[in-house]
Coordinates of C-alpha atoms in Angstrom, one line a residue:
X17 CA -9.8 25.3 -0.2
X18 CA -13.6 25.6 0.0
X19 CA -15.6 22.6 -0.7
X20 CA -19.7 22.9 -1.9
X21 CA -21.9 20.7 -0.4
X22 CA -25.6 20.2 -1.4
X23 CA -28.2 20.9 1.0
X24 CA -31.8 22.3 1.0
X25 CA -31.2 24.3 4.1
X26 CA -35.2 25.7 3.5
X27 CA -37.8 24.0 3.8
X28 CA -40.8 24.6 1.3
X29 CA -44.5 25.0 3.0
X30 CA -44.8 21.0 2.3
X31 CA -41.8 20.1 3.8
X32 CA -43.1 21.9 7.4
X33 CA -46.4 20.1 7.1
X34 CA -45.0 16.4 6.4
X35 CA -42.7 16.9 9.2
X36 CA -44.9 15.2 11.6
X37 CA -45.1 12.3 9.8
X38 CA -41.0 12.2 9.0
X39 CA -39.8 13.1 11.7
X40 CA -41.3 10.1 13.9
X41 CA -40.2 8.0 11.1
X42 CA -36.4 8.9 11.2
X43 CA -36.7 8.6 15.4
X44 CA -37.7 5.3 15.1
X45 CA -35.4 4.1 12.7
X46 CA -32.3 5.4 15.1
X47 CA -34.2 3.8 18.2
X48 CA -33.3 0.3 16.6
X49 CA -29.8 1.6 17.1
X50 CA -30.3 2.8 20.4
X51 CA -29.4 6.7 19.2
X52 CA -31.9 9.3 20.5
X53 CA -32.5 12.5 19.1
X54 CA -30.7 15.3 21.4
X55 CA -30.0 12.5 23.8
X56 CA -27.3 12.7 26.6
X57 CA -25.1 10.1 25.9
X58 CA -21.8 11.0 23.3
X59 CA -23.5 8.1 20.4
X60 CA -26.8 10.1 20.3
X61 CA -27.8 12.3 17.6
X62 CA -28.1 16.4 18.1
X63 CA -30.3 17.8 15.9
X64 CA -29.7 21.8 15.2
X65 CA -32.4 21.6 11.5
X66 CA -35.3 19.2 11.3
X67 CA -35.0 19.4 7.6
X68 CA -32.3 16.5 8.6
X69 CA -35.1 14.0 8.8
X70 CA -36.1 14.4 5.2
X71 CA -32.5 14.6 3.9
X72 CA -31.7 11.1 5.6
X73 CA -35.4 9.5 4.7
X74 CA -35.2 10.8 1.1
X75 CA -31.4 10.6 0.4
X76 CA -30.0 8.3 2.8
X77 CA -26.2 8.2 3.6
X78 CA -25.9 11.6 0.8
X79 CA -28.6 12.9 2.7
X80 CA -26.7 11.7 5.7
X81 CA -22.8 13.1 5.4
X82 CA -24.2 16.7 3.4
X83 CA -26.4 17.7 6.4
X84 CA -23.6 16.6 9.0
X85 CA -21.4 19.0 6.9
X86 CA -23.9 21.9 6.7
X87 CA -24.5 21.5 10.6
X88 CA -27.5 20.5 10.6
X89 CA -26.7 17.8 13.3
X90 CA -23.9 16.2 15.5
X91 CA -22.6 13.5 17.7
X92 CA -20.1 13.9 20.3
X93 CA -18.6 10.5 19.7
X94 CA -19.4 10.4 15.5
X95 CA -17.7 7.0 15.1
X96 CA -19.5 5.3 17.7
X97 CA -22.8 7.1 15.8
X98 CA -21.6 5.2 12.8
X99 CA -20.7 2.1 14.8
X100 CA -24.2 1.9 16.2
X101 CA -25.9 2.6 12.9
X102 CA -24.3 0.1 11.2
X103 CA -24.0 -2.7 13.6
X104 CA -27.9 -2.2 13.4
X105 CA -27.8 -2.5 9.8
X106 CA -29.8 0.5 9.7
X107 CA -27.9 1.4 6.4
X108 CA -30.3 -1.6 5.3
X109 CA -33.2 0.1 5.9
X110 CA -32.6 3.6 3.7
X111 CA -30.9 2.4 1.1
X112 CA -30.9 4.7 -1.2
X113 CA -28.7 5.8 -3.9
X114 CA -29.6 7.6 -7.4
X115 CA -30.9 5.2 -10.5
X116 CA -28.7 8.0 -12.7
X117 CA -25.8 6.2 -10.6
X118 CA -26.9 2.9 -10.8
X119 CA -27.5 3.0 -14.2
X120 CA -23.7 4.7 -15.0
X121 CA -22.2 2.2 -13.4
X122 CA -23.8 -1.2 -15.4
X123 CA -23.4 0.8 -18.9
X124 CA -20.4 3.1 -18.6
X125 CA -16.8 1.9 -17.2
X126 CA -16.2 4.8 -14.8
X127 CA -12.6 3.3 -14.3
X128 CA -10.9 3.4 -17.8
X129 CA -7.8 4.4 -18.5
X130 CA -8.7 8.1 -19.2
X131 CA -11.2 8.4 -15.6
X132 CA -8.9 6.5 -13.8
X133 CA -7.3 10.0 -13.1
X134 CA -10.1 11.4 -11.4
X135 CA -9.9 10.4 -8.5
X136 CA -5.9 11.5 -8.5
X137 CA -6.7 15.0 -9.3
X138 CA -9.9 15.2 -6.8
X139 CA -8.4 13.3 -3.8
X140 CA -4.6 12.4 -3.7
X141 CA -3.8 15.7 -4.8
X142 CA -6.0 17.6 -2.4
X143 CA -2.3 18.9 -0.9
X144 CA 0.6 17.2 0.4
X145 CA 0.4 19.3 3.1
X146 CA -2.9 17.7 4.0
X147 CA -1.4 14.0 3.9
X148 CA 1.6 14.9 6.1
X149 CA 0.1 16.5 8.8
X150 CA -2.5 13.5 9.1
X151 CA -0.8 10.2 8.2
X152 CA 2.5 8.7 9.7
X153 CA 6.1 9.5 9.4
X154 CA 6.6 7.5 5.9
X155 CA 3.3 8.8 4.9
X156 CA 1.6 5.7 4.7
X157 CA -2.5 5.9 3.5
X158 CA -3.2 2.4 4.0
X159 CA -4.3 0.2 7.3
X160 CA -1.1 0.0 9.8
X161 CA -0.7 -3.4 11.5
X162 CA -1.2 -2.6 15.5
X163 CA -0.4 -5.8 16.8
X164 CA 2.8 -5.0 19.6
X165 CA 2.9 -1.3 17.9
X166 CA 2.5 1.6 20.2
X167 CA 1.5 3.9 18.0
X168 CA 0.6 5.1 14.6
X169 CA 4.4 4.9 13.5
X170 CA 5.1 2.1 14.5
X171 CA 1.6 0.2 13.3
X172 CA 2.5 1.2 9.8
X173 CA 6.3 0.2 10.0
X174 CA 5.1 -3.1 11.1
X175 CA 2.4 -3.7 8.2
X176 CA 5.4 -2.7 5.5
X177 CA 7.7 -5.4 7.2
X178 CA 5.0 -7.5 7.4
X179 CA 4.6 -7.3 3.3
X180 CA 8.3 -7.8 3.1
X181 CA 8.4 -11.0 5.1
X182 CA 4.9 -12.5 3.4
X183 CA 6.7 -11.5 -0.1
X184 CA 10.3 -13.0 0.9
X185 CA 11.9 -10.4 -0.5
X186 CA 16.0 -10.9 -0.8
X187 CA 17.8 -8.1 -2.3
X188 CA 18.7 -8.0 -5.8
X189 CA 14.9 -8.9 -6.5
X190 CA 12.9 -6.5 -8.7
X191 CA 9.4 -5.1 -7.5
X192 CA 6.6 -3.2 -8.5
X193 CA 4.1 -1.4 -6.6
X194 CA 0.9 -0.7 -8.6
X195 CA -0.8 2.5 -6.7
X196 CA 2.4 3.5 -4.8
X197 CA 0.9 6.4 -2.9
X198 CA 3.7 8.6 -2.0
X199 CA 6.6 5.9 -2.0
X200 CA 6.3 4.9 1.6
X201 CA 6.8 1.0 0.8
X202 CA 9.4 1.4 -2.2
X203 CA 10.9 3.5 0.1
X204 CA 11.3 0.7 3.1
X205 CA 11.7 -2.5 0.9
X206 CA 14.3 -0.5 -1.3
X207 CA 16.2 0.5 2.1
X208 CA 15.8 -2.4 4.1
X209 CA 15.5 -5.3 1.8
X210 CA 18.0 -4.2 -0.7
X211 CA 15.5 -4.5 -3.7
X212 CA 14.6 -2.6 -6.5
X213 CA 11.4 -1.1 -6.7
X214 CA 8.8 0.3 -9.3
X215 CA 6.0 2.1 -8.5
X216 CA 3.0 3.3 -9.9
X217 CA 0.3 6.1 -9.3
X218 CA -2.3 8.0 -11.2
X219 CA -1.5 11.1 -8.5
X220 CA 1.1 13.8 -9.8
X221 CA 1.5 15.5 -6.8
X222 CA 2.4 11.6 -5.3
X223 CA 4.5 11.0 -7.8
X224 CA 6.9 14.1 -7.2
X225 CA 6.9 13.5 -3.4
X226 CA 8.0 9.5 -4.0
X227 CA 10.7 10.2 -6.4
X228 CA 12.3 12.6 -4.1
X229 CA 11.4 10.3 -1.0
X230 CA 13.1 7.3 -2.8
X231 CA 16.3 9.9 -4.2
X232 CA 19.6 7.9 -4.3
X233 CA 17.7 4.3 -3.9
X234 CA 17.1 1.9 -6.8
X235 CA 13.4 3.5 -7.0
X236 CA 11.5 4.5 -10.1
X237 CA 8.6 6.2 -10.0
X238 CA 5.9 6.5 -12.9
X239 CA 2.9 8.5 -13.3
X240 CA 0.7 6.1 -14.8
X241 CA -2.4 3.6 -15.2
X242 CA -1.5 0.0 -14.1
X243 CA -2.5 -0.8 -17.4
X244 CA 0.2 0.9 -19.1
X245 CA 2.9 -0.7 -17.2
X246 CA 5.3 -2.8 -18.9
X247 CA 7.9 -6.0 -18.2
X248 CA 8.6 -8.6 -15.3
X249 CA 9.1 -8.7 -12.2
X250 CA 9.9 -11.1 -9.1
X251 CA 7.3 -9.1 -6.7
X252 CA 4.1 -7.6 -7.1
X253 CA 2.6 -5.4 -4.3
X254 CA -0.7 -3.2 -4.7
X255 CA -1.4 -1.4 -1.2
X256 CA -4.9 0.1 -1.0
X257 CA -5.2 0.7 -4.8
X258 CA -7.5 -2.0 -6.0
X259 CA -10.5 0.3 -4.2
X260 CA -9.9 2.2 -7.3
X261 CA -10.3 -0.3 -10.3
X262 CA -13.8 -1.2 -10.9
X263 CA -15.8 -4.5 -10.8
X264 CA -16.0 -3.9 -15.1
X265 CA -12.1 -4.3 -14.5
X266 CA -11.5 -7.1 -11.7
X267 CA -10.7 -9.8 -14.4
X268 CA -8.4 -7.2 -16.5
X269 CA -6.2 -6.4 -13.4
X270 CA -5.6 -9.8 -12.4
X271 CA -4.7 -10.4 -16.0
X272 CA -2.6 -7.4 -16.1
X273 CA -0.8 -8.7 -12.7
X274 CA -0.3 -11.9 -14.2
X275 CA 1.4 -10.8 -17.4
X276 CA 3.7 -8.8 -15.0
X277 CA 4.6 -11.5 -12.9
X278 CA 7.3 -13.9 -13.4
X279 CA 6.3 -17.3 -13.1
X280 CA 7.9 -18.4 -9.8
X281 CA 6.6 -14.9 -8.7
X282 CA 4.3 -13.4 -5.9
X283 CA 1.3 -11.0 -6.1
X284 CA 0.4 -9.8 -2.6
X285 CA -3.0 -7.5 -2.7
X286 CA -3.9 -5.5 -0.3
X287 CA -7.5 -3.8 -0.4
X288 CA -10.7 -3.3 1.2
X289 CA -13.5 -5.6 1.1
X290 CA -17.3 -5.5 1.5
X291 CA -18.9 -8.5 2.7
X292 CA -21.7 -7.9 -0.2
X293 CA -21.0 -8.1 -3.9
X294 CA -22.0 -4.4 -5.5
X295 CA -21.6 -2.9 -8.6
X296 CA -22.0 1.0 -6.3
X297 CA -20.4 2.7 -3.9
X298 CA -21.8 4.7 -1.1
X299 CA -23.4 8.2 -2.7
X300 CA -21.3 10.2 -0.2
X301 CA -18.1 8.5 -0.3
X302 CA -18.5 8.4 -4.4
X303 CA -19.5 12.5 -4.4
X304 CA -17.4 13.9 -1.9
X305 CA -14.2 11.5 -1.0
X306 CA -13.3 9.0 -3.5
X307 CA -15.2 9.2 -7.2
X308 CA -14.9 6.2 -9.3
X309 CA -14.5 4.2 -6.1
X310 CA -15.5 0.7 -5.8
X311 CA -15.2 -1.9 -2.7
X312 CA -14.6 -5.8 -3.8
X313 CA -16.2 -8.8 -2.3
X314 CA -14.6 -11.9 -1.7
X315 CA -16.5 -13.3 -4.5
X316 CA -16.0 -11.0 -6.9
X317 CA -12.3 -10.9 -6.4
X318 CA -12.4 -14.8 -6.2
X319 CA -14.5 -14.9 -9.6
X320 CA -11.3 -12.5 -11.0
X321 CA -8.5 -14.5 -10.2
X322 CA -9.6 -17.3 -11.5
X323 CA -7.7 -19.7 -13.9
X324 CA -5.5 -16.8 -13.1
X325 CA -3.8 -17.0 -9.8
X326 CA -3.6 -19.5 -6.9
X327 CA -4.6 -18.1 -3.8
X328 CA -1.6 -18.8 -1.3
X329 CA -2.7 -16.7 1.9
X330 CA -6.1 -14.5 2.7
X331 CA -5.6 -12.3 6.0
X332 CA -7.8 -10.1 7.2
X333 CA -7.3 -7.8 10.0
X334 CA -9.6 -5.2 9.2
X335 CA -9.9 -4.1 12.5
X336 CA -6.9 -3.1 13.2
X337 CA -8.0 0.1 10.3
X338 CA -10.9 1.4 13.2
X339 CA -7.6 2.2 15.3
X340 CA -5.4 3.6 12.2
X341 CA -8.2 6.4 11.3
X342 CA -8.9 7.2 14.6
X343 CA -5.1 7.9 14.8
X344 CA -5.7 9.4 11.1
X345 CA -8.4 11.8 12.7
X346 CA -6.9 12.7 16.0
X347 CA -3.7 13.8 13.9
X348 CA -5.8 16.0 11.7
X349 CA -7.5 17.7 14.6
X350 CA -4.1 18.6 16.0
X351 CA -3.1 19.9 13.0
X352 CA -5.9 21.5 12.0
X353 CA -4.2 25.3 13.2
X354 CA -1.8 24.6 10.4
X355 CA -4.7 23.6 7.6
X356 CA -6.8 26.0 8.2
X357 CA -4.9 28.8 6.5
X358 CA -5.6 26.4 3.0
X359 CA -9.2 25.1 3.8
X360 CA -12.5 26.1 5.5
X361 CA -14.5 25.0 8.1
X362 CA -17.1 22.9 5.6
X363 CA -13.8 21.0 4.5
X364 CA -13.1 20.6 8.5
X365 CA -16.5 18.7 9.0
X366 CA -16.3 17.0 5.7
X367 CA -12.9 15.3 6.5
X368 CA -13.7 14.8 9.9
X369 CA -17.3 12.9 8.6
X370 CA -15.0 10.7 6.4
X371 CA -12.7 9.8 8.8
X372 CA -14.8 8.4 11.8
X373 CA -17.7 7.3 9.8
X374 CA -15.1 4.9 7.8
X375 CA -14.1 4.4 11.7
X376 CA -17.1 3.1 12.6
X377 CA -17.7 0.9 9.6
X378 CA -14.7 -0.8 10.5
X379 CA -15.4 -1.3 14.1
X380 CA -19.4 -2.4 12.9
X381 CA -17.1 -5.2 10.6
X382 CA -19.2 -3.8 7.6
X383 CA -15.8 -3.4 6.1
X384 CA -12.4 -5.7 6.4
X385 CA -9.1 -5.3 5.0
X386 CA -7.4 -8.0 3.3
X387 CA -4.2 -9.1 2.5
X388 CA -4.2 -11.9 -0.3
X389 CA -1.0 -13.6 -1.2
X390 CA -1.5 -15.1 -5.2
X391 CA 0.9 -17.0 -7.0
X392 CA 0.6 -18.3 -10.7
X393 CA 1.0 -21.9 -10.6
X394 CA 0.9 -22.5 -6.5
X395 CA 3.9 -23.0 -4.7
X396 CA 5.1 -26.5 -4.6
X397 CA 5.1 -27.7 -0.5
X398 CA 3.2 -24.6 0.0
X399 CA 3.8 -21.4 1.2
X400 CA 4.7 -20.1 4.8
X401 CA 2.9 -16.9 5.7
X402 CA 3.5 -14.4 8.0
X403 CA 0.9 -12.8 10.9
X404 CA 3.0 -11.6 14.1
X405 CA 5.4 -9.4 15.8
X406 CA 5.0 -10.5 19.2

């Protein structure tokens, strides 16, 4: 699989003669994240093109992510780059991102029904292959839970248990999962909780690999928009899907929940959150990795749930996901012998860009992950929630 990436790799007569000036410009905006250009130490920048300094300056984190993948630079230790850069809130000081963007994303819903696909088609079916030679044994794409794990395995066996226990599931009860991925949780509440499970996702390719995961359990799968799922149920999950749903859409999905829910019922979401309300995401992320993408705040999920829900439990342990995509990267790297036969080297940088710069965001605490436990009507002498395994 090749993937195109942008880049003015030459540099027009103007572009040689302002280099003087943008060059000392773009050296002393990584000097406030102690990062030095060609520097010794595995954080600092190598620069192989100076036309770098005017992608970053004039394009910011796009600028950014399609020059690391045309190799224009490096950085021995690339999440610690991206740890350093943000923790100096440098990201601050080049914001950039295209008014054609920002202006799509106040008039147009980019997450409807019929582009809610998108990102299905141009990420989660990428190849199954991919996904299994990168995540964990039950092929789980969402942050594992490292606490007393010893490794990636493990970490994600103890966030699925970890759902269970915060959901009380007892068997008999009936439970959907609304962006079901390829059927890693329907797979262990099903087996281990003696429940049965429904499960949605927008991605074909996950859907055929969780129906024959989940073969012989009380596990449907659907290939569908959360909005088009119908009846009740005792238990509603959503692991890592609410990324995808749009801040134009935050008050339908909550309503949508809601409707699904039985009254005496529990919603447990499970997302990434930014600690700023946006209505954009990052220009790379949105291009490259994850179009129509969208991280919540706490406010803006807040303003969405309510008269809605009652918020039981928030949890975040977001930095327990700097761990899971380093694991995430190191098993791509190993398997990279057996991808490379299906994509080329740009998709090699590109992946390994995603994977340790969303490492480092994590790490900076730009990012968390969250675990909220909703309920309709509150639970009456409150609810018990659920944090350890040692």
């Amino acid at each position: 699989m090749t993937y195109s990436v942008s880049t003015d790799t030459n540099m027009n007569t103007a572009s040689k003669m302002d280099m003087w000036l943008v060059k000392p410009m773009f050296e002393k905006l990584m000097q406030k994240a102690d990062i030095k250009i060609n520097g010794t130490r595995p954080w600092d920048i190598q620069v192989h093109d100076e036309s770098l300094y005017r992608n970053v300056l004039f394009h910011g984190s796009l600028g950014l992510g399609e020059a690391y993948v045309a190799g224009k630079w490096d950085a021995e230790e690339l999440d610690q780059f991206f740890f350093k850069i943000l923790r100096a809130k440098l990201d601050d000081s080049i914001v950039v991102f295209s008014a054609v963007q920002a202006i799509r994303n106040r008039l147009i819903n980019t997450q409807t029904i019929r582009r809610s696909s998108v990102v299905g088609k141009k990420h989660y079916d990428i190849s199954n292959k991919l996904y299994q030679a990168m995540l964990d044994k039950n092929m789980v794409y969402t942050c594992g839970h490292w606490e007393g794990a010893k490794d990636l395995d493990e970490a994600q066996e103890n966030k699925l248990d970890m759902v269970c226990k915060k959901m009380g599931l007892r068997p008999g009860m009936s439970v959907l999962d609304i962006g079901c991925g390829w059927g890693s949780f329907l797979y262990y509440a099903a087996k281990n909780y003696g429940v049965k499970v429904v499960g949605v996702t927008i991605s074909k390719e996950q859907a055929e690999f969780a129906r024959a995961k989940c073969e012989g359990l009380p596990a449907q799968v659907l290939l569908r928009d959360y909005r088009e799922i119908e009846g009740e149920f005792d238990r509603i999950v959503s692991l890592g899907m609410f990324e995808h749903v749009g801040y134009k859409n935050y008050k339908t999905f909550m309503k949508t929940a809601s409707k699904l829910l039985k009254d005496d019922g529990l919603f447990l979401l499970h997302t990434i959150g930014h600690n700023i309300s946006t209505k954009e995401t990052d220009p790379w992320i949105e291009k490259y990795i994850f179009p129509n993408s969208m991280l919540p705040s706490m406010k803006q999920i807040s303003s969405a749930l309510e008269n809605i829900f009652v918020v039981e439990d928030w949890h975040n342990f977001g930095v327990d996901y700097d761990k899971t995509l380093l694991a995430w990267y190191d098993n791509f790297a190993r398997n990279w012998k057996h991808l490379k036969e299906d994509f080329d080297d740009d998709f090699y940088r590109l992946w390994k860009y995603y994977l340790l710069s969303c490492a480092g965001c994590f790490r900076a605490r730009s990012n968390n992950l969250w675990q909220i436990v909703l309920s309709k009507k509150g639970i009456l002498g409150g609810y018990h929630s659920f944090r350890s395994f040692e």
